[in-house]
Amino acid sequence: MKIIVVGTGFVGLPHAAICAEYGHQVYAYDIDEARIQAFATTERDAIEQYVNEPGLVDIIKETHGKYLHFTTDLEAVIEGVDAIFMCLPTPPNLDGSTNMSYYLDALNYLASLLAVRENTKRVVIINKSTVPVGTCRTLEGVLHDHNVPNAGIASNPEFLPEGNAVEKSRHPDRVVVGADTDEDFRILQRVYSQFVDHVRIRYIETTPETAEAIKYVANTLLLTYISFWNGVGARLAESMANIVMEDLKKGVTADARISTWGSYVSNGAGGSCFGKDIQSLIHQLKVAGQQTHLLESVYQINEFQKVYLIDRAIVEAGATFNNKTVALLGLAFKKRTNDMRDSSSLKVVEALLGRGVASIRAYDPLANDEARHYFDPQRNHLFEKISYYDSAEEAIRGSDMLFISTDWEEFRGLSTTIEATVTPPYLIIDGRRMIPDFYELVEMGYGYLAVGSPYTHKPLEVQSTEEAVHIEGV
Ligand SMILES: NC(=O)c1ccc[n+]([C@@H]2O[C@H](COP(=O)([O-])OP(=O)(O)OC[C@H]3O[C@@H](n4cnc5c(N)ncnc54)[C@H](O)[C@@H]3O)[C@@H](O)[C@H]2O)c1
């Protein structure tokens, strides 16, 4: 089939590559010329500065020129197209509603080209982006306004988790397709022929509105579960003695009805989707006249979680941040990605700078370069206080305390690095519970404050400041 993928970001690029891997002729189109040029080089560094997903570069190298083509010229590739996947940003507006401007800009241009194409065989425009329930109808109106002949709108939301995009695109849990006509369902069946009769992957055909709703309900349910562990599990284990977080988790999730996924505590869930999707669903429900207490609480718990450890450090560990040097480990919103969108580290940096730290020594295995864009000193001179290092050890050296913000596996070995690099008194603030052997550090005099545990430290030996007074004859 001839497929166009509009938007080559975290969703569009892996999707284009996987469609090409399955033998479709795929034209990956973007308005960002630098990005398209970088992808067309098929060079690892050039591609990964935009989208860093394990296995992705290999597929691009294998398929480029044969099945996969990169273009900034939509008009040149529109003729004879069967399916067009829209993988465009849908960020939140200030009121939480979804900003559809990228989408509508792209669709209006697309519709103007489709309206005058020579081959008027059926073409389906497929929403892969997360868009509000009912968007399919709005988009139908756009096609209608442009007099586009023989075109349908379908919904096919994307569920891939970043950091595992290739694997999850090859073996998704489900493929959800919402369409209005048998003809459009058939086109999607041909695109996804490898999944239609798969014994394990659920191929679900439904209405466009249901497909759109599935994405919102799934994402907000995941965030609700994460926030339950943060809002209940962490609060319990932090405030009551002798609750071992890992055992609590094991005991609770031993019940087959309770998910192991998400049963962890952290300094909040970031990424481009959770926050914006829950805000959008709250907005959609409010517009529909519904109450949204549960979703609002979930959102607030997650935002609170991103910075509350700073307050705990002050209250429980007596920490002061003014003029201190803080090592910050982890900038990406989660491991195995360089994506910093809505990352907890953004809030941590803001809080640390707000509390007057002298400097932040940052390290992330993948996201240092990305962070330089986020914390551009041209935008805010306070970002000059941030310096970037190539290893955890270098970042920790010379710091007064440490904040772990991302769950990179390599941080599990940090205790040896800490011991070799900095001496107590030294406070470790662990937003991801990455140091299982922290008791040994505590024994040596380091302070350890983790999400899901009370502050742990060795009590200082109390030395009386009063001089013993020796009174003759007594
Ligand atoms: N990132 C994820 O893990 C993920 C997972 C599931 C769903 N989604 C949803 O998928 C959608 C896309 O997310 P993303 O993370 O890939 O976004 P992204 O910002 O990484 O990529 C969007 C791309 O669209 C391009 N673009 C913008 N306007 C354009 C236009 N008019 N014409 C052509 N290209 C244009 C941009 O240059 C960019 O390359 C969003 O709705 C998101 O909620 C994302």
Short mmCIF file of C-alpha atoms in Angstrom, two decimals, residues 14-369:
data_model
loop_
_atom_site.label_atom_id
_atom_site.label_comp_id
_atom_site.label_asym_id
_atom_site.label_seq_id
_atom_site.Cartn_x
_atom_site.Cartn_y
_atom_site.Cartn_z
CA PRO A 14 8.62 4.50 14.46
CA HIS A 15 5.23 4.00 12.81
CA ALA A 16 6.62 4.89 9.37
CA ALA A 17 9.59 2.58 9.91
CA ILE A 18 7.46 -0.37 11.02
CA CYS A 19 5.02 0.06 8.11
CA ALA A 20 8.05 0.06 5.78
CA GLU A 21 9.40 -3.05 7.48
CA TYR A 22 6.14 -4.79 6.57
CA GLY A 23 6.62 -3.94 2.90
CA HIS A 24 4.41 -0.89 2.42
CA GLN A 25 5.63 2.08 0.41
CA VAL A 26 5.89 4.71 3.12
CA TYR A 27 6.44 8.44 2.70
CA ALA A 28 7.35 10.07 5.98
CA TYR A 29 6.53 13.76 5.72
CA ASP A 30 7.30 16.63 8.08
CA ILE A 31 7.42 20.42 7.84
CA ASP A 32 10.68 20.40 9.81
CA GLU A 33 13.29 20.27 7.03
CA ALA A 34 16.29 19.76 9.32
CA ARG A 35 14.62 16.72 10.83
CA ILE A 36 13.79 15.17 7.46
CA GLN A 37 17.32 15.80 6.20
CA ALA A 38 18.75 14.19 9.32
CA PHE A 39 16.57 11.08 8.92
CA ALA A 40 17.47 10.77 5.23
CA THR A 41 21.16 10.49 6.11
CA THR A 42 20.24 7.25 7.97
CA GLU A 43 23.13 8.11 10.32
CA ARG A 44 22.57 7.03 13.92
CA ASP A 45 23.60 10.29 15.57
CA ALA A 46 21.58 12.39 13.15
CA ILE A 47 18.42 10.34 13.74
CA GLU A 48 18.80 9.85 17.47
CA GLN A 49 19.13 13.54 18.21
CA TYR A 50 15.41 13.66 17.33
CA VAL A 51 14.04 10.22 18.18
CA ASN A 52 16.09 7.79 20.21
CA GLU A 53 14.43 4.37 20.24
CA PRO A 54 16.23 1.02 20.47
CA GLY A 55 16.24 -0.76 17.08
CA LEU A 56 14.79 2.15 15.13
CA VAL A 57 17.94 3.20 13.26
CA ASP A 58 18.48 -0.37 12.05
CA ILE A 59 15.03 -0.51 10.45
CA ILE A 60 15.52 2.88 8.85
CA LYS A 61 18.88 1.78 7.42
CA GLU A 62 17.34 -1.44 6.05
CA THR A 63 14.25 0.10 4.47
CA HIS A 64 15.36 3.58 3.39
CA GLY A 65 15.08 4.15 -0.35
CA LYS A 66 13.36 0.82 -0.92
CA TYR A 67 10.24 1.06 1.22
CA LEU A 68 10.80 4.14 3.38
CA HIS A 69 11.15 7.64 1.94
CA PHE A 70 11.53 10.97 3.71
CA THR A 71 10.03 14.12 2.26
CA THR A 72 9.06 17.71 2.97
CA ASP A 73 7.09 17.84 -0.28
CA LEU A 74 3.62 16.45 0.36
CA GLU A 75 2.32 17.48 -3.02
CA ALA A 76 4.95 15.35 -4.78
CA VAL A 77 3.86 12.15 -3.03
CA ILE A 78 0.09 12.54 -2.64
CA GLU A 79 -0.94 10.84 -5.91
CA GLY A 80 -2.22 7.28 -5.48
CA VAL A 81 -2.05 7.29 -1.69
CA ASP A 82 -4.19 4.70 0.18
CA ALA A 83 -3.77 5.70 3.81
CA ILE A 84 -2.51 8.84 5.54
CA PHE A 85 -1.52 8.62 9.20
CA MET A 86 -1.68 11.86 11.16
CA CYS A 87 0.99 11.84 13.88
CA LEU A 88 0.92 15.48 14.90
CA PRO A 89 1.35 17.21 18.24
CA THR A 90 -1.82 17.81 20.25
CA PRO A 91 -0.50 19.83 23.22
CA PRO A 92 -2.72 21.28 25.93
CA ASN A 93 -4.10 24.82 25.89
CA LEU A 94 -3.96 26.78 29.15
CA ASP A 95 -7.47 25.65 30.09
CA GLY A 96 -6.53 21.99 29.57
CA SER A 97 -8.36 21.65 26.26
CA THR A 98 -6.47 20.19 23.31
CA ASN A 99 -4.65 22.53 20.96
CA MET A 100 -5.69 21.24 17.53
CA SER A 101 -3.93 23.95 15.53
CA TYR A 102 -1.06 21.72 14.29
CA TYR A 103 -3.61 19.16 13.30
CA LEU A 104 -5.93 21.50 11.48
CA ASP A 105 -3.05 23.26 9.69
CA ALA A 106 -1.81 19.92 8.41
CA LEU A 107 -5.28 18.64 7.49
CA ASN A 108 -6.29 21.80 5.66
CA TYR A 109 -3.16 21.58 3.52
CA LEU A 110 -3.64 17.88 2.97
CA ALA A 111 -7.30 18.34 2.03
CA SER A 112 -6.40 21.03 -0.50
CA LEU A 113 -4.07 18.53 -2.22
CA LEU A 114 -6.48 15.59 -1.97
CA ALA A 115 -9.23 17.70 -3.51
CA VAL A 116 -7.32 18.03 -6.79
CA ARG A 117 -5.65 14.63 -7.01
CA GLU A 118 -6.06 12.75 -10.27
CA ASN A 119 -6.57 9.26 -8.92
CA THR A 120 -9.70 9.47 -6.81
CA LYS A 121 -9.63 5.95 -5.36
CA ARG A 122 -10.64 5.71 -1.70
CA VAL A 123 -8.17 7.26 0.74
CA VAL A 124 -8.43 7.09 4.54
CA ILE A 125 -7.00 9.75 6.83
CA ILE A 126 -6.19 8.12 10.12
CA ASN A 127 -5.77 9.89 13.45
CA LYS A 128 -2.89 8.33 15.32
CA SER A 129 -2.48 11.34 17.56
CA THR A 130 -4.48 11.49 20.75
CA VAL A 131 -7.41 13.73 19.87
CA PRO A 132 -10.61 14.63 21.76
CA VAL A 133 -13.62 12.38 21.35
CA GLY A 134 -15.57 13.54 18.32
CA THR A 135 -12.55 14.93 16.42
CA CYS A 136 -13.27 12.55 13.55
CA ARG A 137 -16.50 14.48 12.89
CA THR A 138 -14.74 17.87 12.95
CA LEU A 139 -12.20 16.55 10.47
CA GLU A 140 -14.92 15.21 8.20
CA GLY A 141 -16.20 18.78 8.08
CA VAL A 142 -12.75 19.98 6.91
CA LEU A 143 -12.71 17.41 4.09
CA HIS A 144 -16.22 18.43 3.17
CA ASP A 145 -15.28 22.13 3.08
CA HIS A 146 -12.46 21.33 0.65
CA ASN A 147 -14.70 19.11 -1.50
CA VAL A 148 -12.35 16.16 -1.13
CA PRO A 149 -13.77 13.23 -3.11
CA ASN A 150 -13.86 9.66 -1.81
CA ALA A 151 -12.04 10.10 1.51
CA GLY A 152 -12.79 8.83 5.00
CA ILE A 153 -11.60 9.68 8.49
CA ALA A 154 -10.63 6.87 10.86
CA SER A 155 -9.24 6.69 14.36
CA ASN A 156 -6.29 4.44 15.21
CA PRO A 157 -4.84 5.71 18.50
CA GLU A 158 -1.24 4.96 19.35
CA PHE A 159 -0.43 3.23 22.63
CA LEU A 160 3.32 2.76 22.31
CA PRO A 161 5.46 3.51 25.34
CA GLU A 162 8.54 5.62 24.65
CA GLY A 163 11.79 3.76 25.02
CA ASN A 164 10.13 0.61 23.68
CA ALA A 165 8.50 1.95 20.53
CA VAL A 166 9.91 -0.55 18.05
CA GLU A 167 9.17 -3.62 20.12
CA LYS A 168 5.65 -2.42 20.94
CA SER A 169 4.96 -1.46 17.33
CA ARG A 170 5.96 -4.95 16.23
CA HIS A 171 4.04 -6.64 19.04
CA PRO A 172 1.34 -4.27 20.28
CA ASP A 173 -1.14 -5.40 22.96
CA ARG A 174 -3.94 -4.29 20.69
CA VAL A 175 -4.69 -2.41 17.52
CA VAL A 176 -7.79 -0.24 17.80
CA VAL A 177 -9.46 0.95 14.62
CA GLY A 178 -12.51 3.21 14.59
CA ALA A 179 -14.15 3.83 11.24
CA ASP A 180 -17.55 4.41 9.67
CA THR A 181 -17.49 2.24 6.56
CA ASP A 182 -16.53 -1.33 5.66
CA GLU A 183 -14.33 0.06 2.93
CA ASP A 184 -12.28 2.07 5.44
CA PHE A 185 -12.03 -0.91 7.82
CA ARG A 186 -10.73 -2.98 4.90
CA ILE A 187 -8.03 -0.43 4.06
CA LEU A 188 -6.82 -0.51 7.68
CA GLN A 189 -6.94 -4.33 7.62
CA ARG A 190 -4.56 -4.27 4.66
CA VAL A 191 -2.24 -1.82 6.43
CA TYR A 192 -2.21 -4.03 9.52
CA SER A 193 -2.53 -7.42 7.82
CA GLN A 194 0.11 -8.86 10.18
CA PHE A 195 -2.16 -8.18 13.19
CA VAL A 196 -5.71 -8.80 11.94
CA ASP A 197 -5.86 -12.53 12.71
CA HIS A 198 -3.05 -12.62 15.24
CA VAL A 199 -3.61 -15.14 18.03
CA ARG A 200 -2.43 -12.82 20.79
CA ILE A 201 -2.81 -9.26 19.57
CA ARG A 202 -6.36 -7.99 19.84
CA TYR A 203 -7.51 -6.31 16.67
CA ILE A 204 -10.51 -4.21 17.71
CA GLU A 205 -12.85 -2.56 15.23
CA THR A 206 -15.30 -0.03 16.58
CA THR A 207 -16.75 3.45 16.06
CA PRO A 208 -14.30 6.36 15.68
CA GLU A 209 -15.61 7.93 18.90
CA THR A 210 -15.07 4.71 20.89
CA ALA A 211 -11.54 4.41 19.53
CA GLU A 212 -10.81 7.99 20.57
CA ALA A 213 -12.27 7.36 24.02
CA ILE A 214 -10.28 4.12 24.49
CA LYS A 215 -7.04 6.09 24.29
CA TYR A 216 -8.11 8.63 26.94
CA VAL A 217 -9.55 6.06 29.32
CA ALA A 218 -6.47 3.84 29.01
CA ASN A 219 -3.99 6.65 29.63
CA THR A 220 -5.87 8.22 32.53
CA LEU A 221 -6.41 4.80 34.10
CA LEU A 222 -2.65 4.15 33.97
CA LEU A 223 -1.96 7.50 35.62
CA THR A 224 -4.66 6.79 38.21
CA TYR A 225 -2.97 3.53 39.14
CA ILE A 226 0.47 5.18 39.35
CA SER A 227 -1.02 7.96 41.46
CA PHE A 228 -2.71 5.46 43.75
CA TRP A 229 0.68 4.00 44.65
CA ASN A 230 2.17 7.45 45.08
CA GLY A 231 -0.81 8.91 46.91
CA VAL A 232 -1.52 5.93 49.16
CA GLY A 233 1.40 3.47 49.12
CA ALA A 234 4.15 6.07 49.45
CA ARG A 235 2.24 8.13 52.01
CA LEU A 236 1.70 5.06 54.20
CA ALA A 237 5.27 3.82 54.03
CA GLU A 238 6.73 7.29 54.59
CA SER A 239 4.68 8.08 57.65
CA MET A 240 4.40 4.75 59.49
CA ALA A 241 7.31 2.83 60.88
CA ASN A 242 8.54 -0.47 59.47
CA ILE A 243 6.59 -0.61 56.24
CA VAL A 244 8.86 -1.97 53.52
CA MET A 245 7.70 -0.54 50.21
CA GLU A 246 8.95 -3.42 48.06
CA ASP A 247 7.22 -5.99 50.29
CA LEU A 248 4.02 -3.97 50.32
CA LYS A 249 4.07 -3.96 46.54
CA LYS A 250 4.78 -7.70 46.32
CA GLY A 251 2.03 -8.55 48.77
CA VAL A 252 -0.59 -6.40 47.12
CA THR A 253 0.16 -7.37 43.53
CA ALA A 254 0.25 -11.09 44.31
CA ASP A 255 -3.49 -10.83 43.68
CA ALA A 256 -3.97 -11.59 39.97
CA ARG A 257 -6.64 -8.88 39.80
CA ILE A 258 -4.11 -6.18 40.71
CA SER A 259 -1.59 -4.97 38.13
CA THR A 260 2.13 -5.22 38.78
CA TRP A 261 2.74 -2.57 36.14
CA GLY A 262 2.67 0.84 37.80
CA SER A 263 2.92 -0.57 41.32
CA TYR A 264 5.93 1.58 42.11
CA VAL A 265 6.40 4.88 43.82
CA SER A 266 8.28 7.76 42.21
CA ASN A 267 8.70 11.48 41.99
CA GLY A 268 5.82 11.60 39.53
CA ALA A 269 5.07 10.38 36.02
CA GLY A 270 6.15 12.73 33.22
CA GLY A 271 6.19 12.46 29.45
CA SER A 272 4.24 14.21 26.79
CA CYS A 273 1.04 12.22 27.24
CA PHE A 274 -0.18 11.56 30.79
CA GLY A 275 -0.46 15.18 31.90
CA LYS A 276 -1.99 16.55 28.75
CA ASP A 277 -4.35 13.62 28.22
CA ILE A 278 -5.81 13.80 31.71
CA GLN A 279 -6.21 17.57 31.43
CA SER A 280 -7.93 17.12 28.10
CA LEU A 281 -10.30 14.45 29.42
CA ILE A 282 -11.17 16.64 32.42
CA HIS A 283 -11.96 19.45 30.00
CA GLN A 284 -14.00 17.21 27.69
CA LEU A 285 -16.06 15.85 30.60
CA LYS A 286 -16.65 19.32 32.05
CA VAL A 287 -17.86 20.56 28.69
CA ALA A 288 -20.22 17.56 28.70
CA GLY A 289 -21.51 18.73 32.11
CA GLN A 290 -19.88 15.95 34.15
CA GLN A 291 -18.04 16.13 37.46
CA THR A 292 -14.35 15.23 37.34
CA HIS A 293 -13.25 14.87 41.00
CA LEU A 294 -11.35 11.63 40.51
CA LEU A 295 -9.36 12.81 37.50
CA GLU A 296 -8.54 16.16 39.10
CA SER A 297 -7.19 14.42 42.21
CA VAL A 298 -5.10 12.07 40.10
CA TYR A 299 -3.59 15.00 38.22
CA GLN A 300 -2.85 16.92 41.42
CA ILE A 301 -1.28 13.92 43.15
CA ASN A 302 1.06 13.43 40.22
CA GLU A 303 2.09 17.09 40.12
CA PHE A 304 2.60 17.17 43.91
CA GLN A 305 4.79 14.10 43.67
CA LYS A 306 7.25 15.79 41.31
CA VAL A 307 8.59 18.22 43.94
CA TYR A 308 7.41 17.16 47.38
CA LEU A 309 10.76 15.49 48.16
CA ILE A 310 12.39 18.93 48.30
CA ASP A 311 9.97 19.91 51.08
CA ARG A 312 10.53 16.60 52.84
CA ALA A 313 14.28 17.20 52.69
CA ILE A 314 13.79 20.50 54.49
CA VAL A 315 11.30 19.24 57.06
CA GLU A 316 12.62 15.73 57.74
CA ALA A 317 16.33 16.04 57.02
CA GLY A 318 16.73 19.70 58.01
CA ALA A 319 18.28 20.38 54.60
CA THR A 320 19.00 23.87 53.36
CA PHE A 321 19.41 24.48 49.64
CA ASN A 322 20.56 28.06 49.60
CA ASN A 323 24.07 28.29 48.09
CA LYS A 324 24.38 24.50 47.94
CA THR A 325 25.63 22.45 45.02
CA VAL A 326 23.22 19.71 44.03
CA ALA A 327 24.01 16.75 41.79
CA LEU A 328 20.96 15.90 39.66
CA LEU A 329 20.94 12.42 38.17
CA GLY A 330 18.41 11.82 35.43
CA LEU A 331 16.78 14.46 33.25
CA ALA A 332 14.65 12.39 30.85
CA PHE A 333 11.13 11.64 31.98
CA LYS A 334 11.98 7.96 32.18
CA LYS A 335 14.83 5.61 31.35
CA ARG A 336 15.78 4.65 27.78
CA THR A 337 14.66 7.94 26.22
CA ASN A 338 16.06 11.42 25.76
CA ASP A 339 12.55 12.88 25.91
CA MET A 340 12.19 15.54 28.61
CA ARG A 341 8.64 16.62 27.89
CA ASP A 342 6.83 17.17 31.20
CA SER A 343 9.72 15.40 32.94
CA SER A 344 9.80 15.58 36.74
CA SER A 345 13.35 16.94 36.41
CA LEU A 346 11.92 20.19 35.02
CA LYS A 347 10.01 20.74 38.26
CA VAL A 348 12.98 19.65 40.37
CA VAL A 349 15.29 22.15 38.64
CA GLU A 350 12.69 24.89 39.04
CA ALA A 351 12.33 24.11 42.76
CA LEU A 352 16.09 23.93 43.36
CA LEU A 353 16.77 27.22 41.57
CA GLY A 354 13.83 28.76 43.41
CA ARG A 355 15.49 27.77 46.68
CA GLY A 356 18.71 29.52 45.73
CA VAL A 357 21.09 26.64 45.03
CA ALA A 358 24.56 27.76 43.96
CA SER A 359 24.79 25.21 41.17
CA ILE A 360 23.28 22.03 39.73
CA ARG A 361 25.61 19.35 38.37
CA ALA A 362 23.46 17.32 35.99
CA TYR A 363 23.93 13.98 34.29
CA ASP A 364 21.65 11.90 32.09
CA PRO A 365 22.88 9.01 29.91
CA LEU A 366 20.86 10.30 26.92
CA ALA A 367 19.22 13.63 27.66
CA ASN A 368 22.09 16.05 28.42
CA ASP A 369 21.82 17.67 24.98
#
